[in-house]
Amino acid sequence: MSDLTGHSAASHAVTSSSELEFANALWRVRRPKPFVLVIEGEVGSEDAGPSDYLHDKLLLPEWREAFYRLVDATGLVVCLNSHTQHPTYRDVRGRSSKGRLSQGEYYHHDGCTGPVKPRFVEIRCPIQPQTRGVATAVAPHRDVVKAMVQVLPAELAASPALAGIDMSHATISQMNYEALEHLQGLITRTVRKKLNAEGARSYFRQVDAAANAYFEPWALGESRFIANANSGVTMQHRRAYQTPHTGGVANGHLVKRWTNEELLLPGQVVDQALIAALCSEEGDDVESAEGCYLGVH
């Protein structure tokens, strides 16, 4: 059993199928990928219905920062079988069409244009009548950029925007965050300009596989805490159609929040200017968001 209690929460490993002691409780956990920790529920509650263990236990003020550091150190923490109607969640904005990709279909960080980014983003599939059929792919930032280069068609790599750039595996391994963002922005814009919608979707499905992304189907009552801008493992995510997008298919909805910035401790005040700046990036229009997901980062 792994001891992940208190302020040591980020410094211990969890076996592939094990238990986690945290917040004065024992949790059933597993590690499907090195950068993923899945919390299935509390030991002993296997036959109980969904509960709001996120807010009632994991995110209590006395445990919250330790849980956040667990996300920082892991990359992606998935909480299954939780039910909540907490008022801080809001609908995920942006929809895809058959004719063009939405912003969310490109790998991205939340808040990528501003100087301050959310520490992580929590994306949630509420318990609802309709299941969620569209995946959300999540992978480490550097792995995503390496994969984008690895599966990039030769004719795109030879385009004026990319010709002459050293995109070797060794060079990408040494790039800092800003250099990775810059190269990724160049590749994303090239893919967008040179490929049609389904060609781009097919390309990013190859990126998902090459980056070993996590894109398990959404379960009702599931929250995913994705490290976004932190001192640990920085991830990226995208809306991922695993088959050609033809539209007209009923699909469950997602909600989200920037938990570190929006679920506040007693005495803290929301930075409304920061939240407004981050929300301004979440519109549907790809052209107006050129400086965000598709620009030179």
Short mmCIF file of C-alpha atoms in Angstrom, two decimals:
data_model
loop_
_atom_site.label_atom_id
_atom_site.label_comp_id
_atom_site.label_asym_id
_atom_site.label_seq_id
_atom_site.Cartn_x
_atom_site.Cartn_y
_atom_site.Cartn_z
CA MET A 1 0.00 0.00 0.00
CA SER A 2 1.32 3.43 -0.89
CA ASP A 3 1.32 6.09 1.80
CA LEU A 4 0.37 9.38 0.13
CA THR A 5 -0.84 11.24 3.18
CA GLY A 6 -0.32 14.84 4.18
CA HIS A 7 2.36 17.00 2.61
CA SER A 8 4.24 13.99 1.24
CA ALA A 9 1.45 13.33 -1.24
CA ALA A 10 3.49 14.14 -4.33
CA SER A 11 6.58 12.15 -3.42
CA HIS A 12 5.38 8.53 -3.43
CA ALA A 13 4.57 6.06 -6.19
CA VAL A 14 1.50 3.89 -6.59
CA THR A 15 1.67 0.35 -7.96
CA SER A 16 -0.27 -0.59 -11.10
CA SER A 17 -3.26 -1.77 -9.04
CA SER A 18 -3.16 -0.79 -5.40
CA GLU A 19 -4.55 1.33 -2.62
CA LEU A 20 -3.86 4.90 -1.65
CA GLU A 21 -4.05 6.33 1.86
CA PHE A 22 -5.08 9.96 1.63
CA ALA A 23 -7.37 12.38 3.53
CA ASN A 24 -7.85 9.90 6.39
CA ALA A 25 -9.30 7.34 3.98
CA LEU A 26 -8.16 4.39 1.87
CA TRP A 27 -8.79 4.61 -1.89
CA ARG A 28 -8.81 2.02 -4.69
CA VAL A 29 -6.36 3.24 -7.33
CA ARG A 30 -4.58 2.08 -10.48
CA ARG A 31 -1.86 3.38 -12.84
CA PRO A 32 -2.89 2.71 -16.49
CA LYS A 33 -0.02 4.91 -17.74
CA PRO A 34 3.03 6.43 -16.01
CA PHE A 35 1.44 9.88 -16.03
CA VAL A 36 -2.05 8.77 -14.95
CA LEU A 37 -3.48 7.95 -11.51
CA VAL A 38 -7.07 6.66 -11.49
CA ILE A 39 -8.99 6.86 -8.20
CA GLU A 40 -11.90 4.43 -8.44
CA GLY A 41 -13.46 5.16 -5.07
CA GLU A 42 -13.06 4.57 -1.37
CA VAL A 43 -12.19 1.09 -0.14
CA GLY A 44 -15.29 -0.46 1.40
CA SER A 45 -17.75 1.59 -0.68
CA GLU A 46 -17.72 -0.66 -3.75
CA ASP A 47 -21.46 -1.38 -3.47
CA ALA A 48 -22.48 2.14 -2.52
CA GLY A 49 -23.84 4.68 -4.97
CA PRO A 50 -21.88 7.69 -6.23
CA SER A 51 -21.05 10.33 -3.61
CA ASP A 52 -19.39 13.74 -3.65
CA TYR A 53 -16.09 12.46 -2.29
CA LEU A 54 -14.26 15.13 -4.28
CA HIS A 55 -15.55 17.98 -2.12
CA ASP A 56 -16.36 15.99 1.01
CA LYS A 57 -12.85 14.50 1.33
CA LEU A 58 -10.19 15.04 -1.35
CA LEU A 59 -10.72 18.79 -1.74
CA LEU A 60 -11.37 19.71 1.87
CA PRO A 61 -9.30 22.79 2.79
CA GLU A 62 -6.88 20.80 4.96
CA TRP A 63 -6.14 18.32 2.12
CA ARG A 64 -6.55 20.48 -0.95
CA GLU A 65 -2.95 21.60 -1.50
CA ALA A 66 -1.66 18.06 -0.95
CA PHE A 67 -4.12 16.82 -3.59
CA TYR A 68 -3.03 19.60 -5.94
CA ARG A 69 0.60 18.56 -5.52
CA LEU A 70 -0.41 15.01 -6.38
CA VAL A 71 -1.82 16.33 -9.67
CA ASP A 72 1.34 18.40 -10.24
CA ALA A 73 3.58 15.36 -9.76
CA THR A 74 1.40 12.87 -11.68
CA GLY A 75 0.12 14.78 -14.72
CA LEU A 76 -3.42 13.43 -14.83
CA VAL A 77 -5.50 12.34 -11.84
CA VAL A 78 -8.84 10.72 -12.73
CA CYS A 79 -11.61 10.47 -10.12
CA LEU A 80 -14.34 7.97 -11.02
CA ASN A 81 -17.82 7.40 -9.60
CA SER A 82 -18.25 10.82 -8.02
CA HIS A 83 -21.48 12.78 -7.98
CA THR A 84 -21.57 16.51 -7.38
CA GLN A 85 -23.65 19.56 -8.17
CA HIS A 86 -21.05 22.05 -6.96
CA PRO A 87 -21.83 25.51 -8.40
CA THR A 88 -18.26 26.26 -9.59
CA TYR A 89 -18.54 24.07 -12.71
CA ARG A 90 -19.53 25.58 -16.07
CA ASP A 91 -20.28 24.07 -19.46
CA VAL A 92 -17.34 23.40 -21.76
CA ARG A 93 -17.65 25.84 -24.64
CA GLY A 94 -16.83 25.16 -28.27
CA ARG A 95 -18.37 22.72 -30.71
CA SER A 96 -16.94 20.92 -33.71
CA SER A 97 -18.37 20.88 -37.22
CA LYS A 98 -17.79 18.47 -40.08
CA GLY A 99 -16.16 21.26 -42.11
CA ARG A 100 -13.56 22.55 -39.66
CA LEU A 101 -11.89 21.65 -36.41
CA SER A 102 -12.83 23.45 -33.23
CA GLN A 103 -10.10 25.03 -31.10
CA GLY A 104 -10.42 22.18 -28.62
CA GLU A 105 -9.46 19.54 -31.20
CA TYR A 106 -5.88 20.81 -31.29
CA TYR A 107 -3.57 19.87 -28.40
CA HIS A 108 -3.40 22.84 -26.07
CA HIS A 109 -2.88 24.22 -22.59
CA ASP A 110 -5.72 26.19 -21.04
CA GLY A 111 -4.91 29.90 -20.98
CA CYS A 112 -2.13 29.59 -23.51
CA THR A 113 -2.02 33.22 -24.64
CA GLY A 114 -1.76 34.92 -21.27
CA PRO A 115 1.26 35.31 -19.01
CA VAL A 116 -0.59 33.50 -16.19
CA LYS A 117 -2.15 30.09 -16.84
CA PRO A 118 -4.36 27.90 -14.64
CA ARG A 119 -2.36 25.47 -12.53
CA PHE A 120 -4.53 22.66 -13.87
CA VAL A 121 -7.92 22.23 -15.50
CA GLU A 122 -10.60 19.90 -14.14
CA ILE A 123 -12.86 18.52 -16.86
CA ARG A 124 -15.89 16.57 -15.69
CA CYS A 125 -18.55 14.32 -17.22
CA PRO A 126 -21.62 14.80 -15.01
CA ILE A 127 -24.04 12.00 -14.28
CA GLN A 128 -26.64 12.51 -17.03
CA PRO A 129 -29.01 10.49 -19.23
CA GLN A 130 -26.73 10.58 -22.31
CA THR A 131 -23.27 9.00 -22.30
CA ARG A 132 -20.22 10.82 -23.69
CA GLY A 133 -18.99 9.39 -26.99
CA VAL A 134 -16.17 11.83 -27.81
CA ALA A 135 -12.83 11.17 -26.13
CA THR A 136 -10.53 13.71 -24.47
CA ALA A 137 -6.92 12.84 -25.25
CA VAL A 138 -4.33 13.80 -22.61
CA ALA A 139 -0.55 13.44 -22.89
CA PRO A 140 2.64 15.12 -21.63
CA HIS A 141 3.47 18.29 -23.56
CA ARG A 142 6.92 17.19 -24.76
CA ASP A 143 5.58 13.79 -25.84
CA VAL A 144 2.86 15.53 -27.85
CA VAL A 145 5.37 17.71 -29.73
CA LYS A 146 7.64 14.72 -30.43
CA ALA A 147 4.64 12.78 -31.74
CA MET A 148 3.52 15.70 -33.92
CA VAL A 149 6.94 15.68 -35.58
CA GLN A 150 7.11 11.88 -35.79
CA VAL A 151 3.87 11.49 -37.77
CA LEU A 152 4.11 14.76 -39.74
CA PRO A 153 3.81 14.04 -43.49
CA ALA A 154 7.03 14.79 -45.39
CA GLU A 155 5.36 17.34 -47.64
CA LEU A 156 4.22 19.33 -44.58
CA ALA A 157 7.65 19.14 -42.95
CA ALA A 158 9.08 20.64 -46.16
CA SER A 159 6.66 23.59 -46.14
CA PRO A 160 8.19 27.10 -45.86
CA ALA A 161 7.09 27.49 -42.24
CA LEU A 162 8.96 24.35 -41.13
CA ALA A 163 11.76 23.78 -43.66
CA GLY A 164 15.18 24.21 -42.11
CA ILE A 165 14.00 23.84 -38.50
CA ASP A 166 15.85 21.22 -36.45
CA MET A 167 13.03 18.92 -35.35
CA SER A 168 15.19 15.98 -34.33
CA HIS A 169 14.24 13.91 -31.29
CA ALA A 170 17.40 15.00 -29.49
CA THR A 171 16.70 18.71 -30.06
CA ILE A 172 13.09 18.47 -28.90
CA SER A 173 14.26 16.61 -25.78
CA GLN A 174 16.33 19.68 -24.84
CA MET A 175 13.74 22.36 -25.64
CA ASN A 176 12.33 24.50 -22.86
CA TYR A 177 8.62 25.23 -22.54
CA GLU A 178 8.69 28.33 -24.77
CA ALA A 179 10.58 26.54 -27.56
CA LEU A 180 8.17 23.61 -27.45
CA GLU A 181 5.21 25.99 -27.66
CA HIS A 182 6.78 27.82 -30.61
CA LEU A 183 7.47 24.65 -32.61
CA GLN A 184 4.06 23.23 -31.79
CA GLY A 185 2.35 26.41 -32.95
CA LEU A 186 4.18 26.28 -36.29
CA ILE A 187 3.22 22.64 -36.86
CA THR A 188 -0.41 23.15 -35.83
CA ARG A 189 -0.87 26.10 -38.18
CA THR A 190 0.76 24.16 -41.02
CA VAL A 191 -1.52 21.15 -40.48
CA ARG A 192 -4.55 23.42 -40.35
CA LYS A 193 -3.66 25.21 -43.58
CA LYS A 194 -2.53 22.18 -45.61
CA LEU A 195 -5.01 19.48 -44.56
CA ASN A 196 -8.79 19.37 -44.76
CA ALA A 197 -10.81 18.76 -41.60
CA GLU A 198 -10.82 14.97 -41.69
CA GLY A 199 -7.19 14.92 -42.81
CA ALA A 200 -6.28 16.98 -39.75
CA ARG A 201 -8.39 14.77 -37.49
CA SER A 202 -6.67 11.69 -38.91
CA TYR A 203 -3.28 13.31 -38.29
CA PHE A 204 -4.12 14.02 -34.65
CA ARG A 205 -5.39 10.47 -34.15
CA GLN A 206 -1.91 9.37 -35.18
CA VAL A 207 -0.45 11.89 -32.74
CA ASP A 208 -2.63 10.43 -29.96
CA ALA A 209 -1.19 6.98 -30.60
CA ALA A 210 2.42 8.11 -31.01
CA ALA A 211 2.27 10.19 -27.81
CA ASN A 212 0.74 7.26 -25.88
CA ALA A 213 -2.10 9.60 -24.93
CA TYR A 214 -4.74 8.69 -22.38
CA PHE A 215 -8.13 8.75 -24.12
CA GLU A 216 -10.25 6.25 -22.25
CA PRO A 217 -14.00 6.69 -22.83
CA TRP A 218 -15.64 9.10 -20.42
CA ALA A 219 -17.57 7.52 -17.55
CA LEU A 220 -20.55 9.30 -16.05
CA GLY A 221 -19.48 10.90 -12.78
CA GLU A 222 -15.80 11.19 -13.79
CA SER A 223 -13.48 14.16 -13.18
CA ARG A 224 -10.07 14.53 -14.82
CA PHE A 225 -7.55 16.85 -13.19
CA ILE A 226 -5.05 17.77 -15.92
CA ALA A 227 -1.77 19.46 -14.93
CA ASN A 228 -1.67 22.58 -17.08
CA ALA A 229 0.99 25.04 -15.87
CA ASN A 230 2.86 23.88 -12.81
CA SER A 231 6.15 22.82 -11.31
CA GLY A 232 5.66 19.16 -12.19
CA VAL A 233 4.47 17.25 -15.26
CA THR A 234 2.88 19.65 -17.76
CA MET A 235 0.18 18.05 -19.89
CA GLN A 236 -1.86 18.99 -22.93
CA HIS A 237 -5.31 17.83 -23.94
CA ARG A 238 -7.73 17.92 -26.86
CA ARG A 239 -11.21 16.82 -27.93
CA ALA A 240 -10.47 13.63 -29.85
CA TYR A 241 -12.79 12.09 -32.42
CA GLN A 242 -11.56 8.53 -32.87
CA THR A 243 -13.67 7.98 -35.99
CA PRO A 244 -14.62 10.37 -38.83
CA HIS A 245 -16.78 13.20 -37.49
CA THR A 246 -20.12 13.09 -39.32
CA GLY A 247 -22.24 15.03 -36.84
CA GLY A 248 -25.81 14.40 -35.71
CA VAL A 249 -24.88 11.98 -32.93
CA ALA A 250 -26.32 12.46 -29.44
CA ASN A 251 -23.51 13.06 -26.98
CA GLY A 252 -23.24 13.77 -23.28
CA HIS A 253 -21.87 17.15 -22.25
CA LEU A 254 -18.82 18.08 -20.18
CA VAL A 255 -18.26 20.78 -17.57
CA LYS A 256 -15.01 22.30 -16.34
CA ARG A 257 -13.34 24.63 -13.89
CA TRP A 258 -9.87 25.88 -13.02
CA THR A 259 -10.06 24.35 -9.57
CA ASN A 260 -6.98 26.02 -8.08
CA GLU A 261 -8.19 29.48 -9.15
CA GLU A 262 -11.94 29.03 -8.71
CA LEU A 263 -12.48 26.69 -5.73
CA LEU A 264 -11.24 29.03 -3.06
CA LEU A 265 -10.10 28.58 0.51
CA PRO A 266 -11.66 30.70 3.25
CA GLY A 267 -10.51 34.30 2.91
CA GLN A 268 -9.44 33.99 -0.73
CA VAL A 269 -11.01 36.14 -3.46
CA VAL A 270 -11.47 35.22 -7.12
CA ASP A 271 -9.17 37.13 -9.48
CA GLN A 272 -11.96 38.22 -11.81
CA ALA A 273 -9.58 39.75 -14.37
CA LEU A 274 -7.67 36.47 -14.69
CA ILE A 275 -10.83 34.41 -15.04
CA ALA A 276 -12.25 36.82 -17.63
CA ALA A 277 -9.01 36.66 -19.64
CA LEU A 278 -8.97 32.87 -19.58
CA CYS A 279 -12.65 32.59 -20.50
CA SER A 280 -12.12 34.91 -23.47
CA GLU A 281 -10.07 32.17 -25.13
CA GLU A 282 -12.91 29.65 -25.09
CA GLY A 283 -15.07 30.92 -27.93
CA ASP A 284 -16.05 28.82 -30.92
CA ASP A 285 -14.40 30.88 -33.67
CA VAL A 286 -11.05 29.41 -34.69
CA GLU A 287 -10.06 32.37 -36.82
CA SER A 288 -10.43 34.85 -33.96
CA ALA A 289 -8.36 32.56 -31.74
CA GLU A 290 -5.35 32.50 -34.05
CA GLY A 291 -3.13 33.80 -31.27
CA CYS A 292 -4.18 31.00 -28.93
CA TYR A 293 -4.12 27.41 -30.15
CA LEU A 294 -3.05 28.14 -33.69
CA GLY A 295 -0.57 30.98 -33.39
CA VAL A 296 3.16 31.02 -32.79
CA HIS A 297 3.19 30.32 -29.06
#
